[in-house]
């Protein structure tokens, strides 16, 4: 019995980020590579933030997901290169975030140039207003910042672009 | 120092000093411990603010900082353990080493003080961290370069946040200015330890793995002085060079911190939950 990396990626689409349960580890770009060697499967993942406590959970859930599909000889390996960037999230994943109430990350463009001064307003995921203010650069998880919408008055999370 | 003498010194728990310090052992292991320990100790100090910061947003921000630093430490110490090849993982290195085996700079082990002290210390570190990581991204050691690239993204956030606070506090009320200036006066000589290179650094530069520490001093000073000026703070005239941490000679504060940090795994080795 052997599997293709594409097939395994398909299975892993069922493994969601425990803190943002609408996007999968594949959509997030956390899963970098799937290597198949006979019955041995290695999944390379890269952390969103080095200290993200959700990484351990994702690792366990990836292994559990593989076991469900009959892969018993599996391991998850953490790699740091290339450094994770929110630019790896496609439009579909961004829309899922927005529908869930999290403002999706803005595009950085060239991943080498992490610009820290943002002039583009963050759009409120609830009412679409551009009249939003940043309350805090650091939110409920490492990957989010806290914003408030001036129009609908709702506070919301913004998925930081890195 | 001869290798035999250096080994004897290490066995006796006395870190060798001088230009060949650490070279007799494993310079890469030593180097990774230095980087990892800076982050582990600073991360722990930051975590002490959880539930104590002056406002909720800062409580969350400092906890986020702490997470980043402890995460970076875990990655670096894991790599250090692999490089050492004696079966120690990141937890063994974090929880089962004594004070004189820690290689962090003295700056990061100082008690957290008040909020101004924490933010000034943080900014002095972050300004260095960004410069150092920018260079380490080009390290010939692929895993280290990868960790540096990841950490750099986080470090830029940190430096911006702590820098903004230094300006806000320095150029704030009379009391916030007084406290921030007092913190700066107390801390100013400590960053000198960042830029002292020894045999370990020389070996790492030679192998294309590490960075040339003294060359970072000028750019660091330019950046920091600019921020301090904006913060209306007076740069102290304190030419002292602080050192010792890189060789395992620490202030009295580290032992107390480690006692708290290590008590659980030391009392219950191998405990799981």
mmCIF file of C-alpha atoms in Angstrom, chain B residues 3 10 28 62 75-76 95 98 106 114 124 172 176 178 180 185-186 198 207 217 233 235 239 252 259:
data_model
loop_
_atom_site.group_PDB
_atom_site.id
_atom_site.type_symbol
_atom_site.label_atom_id
_atom_site.label_comp_id
_atom_site.label_asym_id
_atom_site.label_seq_id
_atom_site.Cartn_x
_atom_site.Cartn_y
_atom_site.Cartn_z
ATOM 1 C CA UNK B 3 42.803 21.964 25.483
ATOM 2 C CA UNK B 10 35.000 23.019 32.241
ATOM 3 C CA UNK B 28 28.775 25.826 17.724
ATOM 4 C CA UNK B 62 4.250 40.975 26.958
ATOM 5 C CA UNK B 75 14.319 25.889 18.541
ATOM 6 C CA UNK B 76 17.880 27.045 19.275
ATOM 7 C CA UNK B 95 15.668 22.715 32.984
ATOM 8 C CA UNK B 98 22.889 25.022 36.596
ATOM 9 C CA UNK B 106 23.562 39.774 32.167
ATOM 10 C CA UNK B 114 8.848 48.532 36.886
ATOM 11 C CA UNK B 124 17.971 47.791 24.165
ATOM 12 C CA UNK B 172 5.292 61.323 28.704
ATOM 13 C CA UNK B 176 7.081 58.334 33.464
ATOM 14 C CA UNK B 178 11.770 60.106 35.647
ATOM 15 C CA UNK B 180 12.395 55.799 32.216
ATOM 16 C CA UNK B 185 20.828 55.051 33.733
ATOM 17 C CA UNK B 186 20.767 51.667 35.450
ATOM 18 C CA UNK B 198 35.720 35.882 22.107
ATOM 19 C CA UNK B 207 33.170 29.105 9.587
ATOM 20 C CA UNK B 217 27.968 48.323 17.914
ATOM 21 C CA UNK B 233 16.006 60.992 27.454
ATOM 22 C CA UNK B 235 22.084 59.151 27.141
ATOM 23 C CA UNK B 239 31.741 53.754 29.648
ATOM 24 C CA UNK B 252 22.818 36.878 41.951
ATOM 25 C CA UNK B 259 15.007 28.093 41.004
#
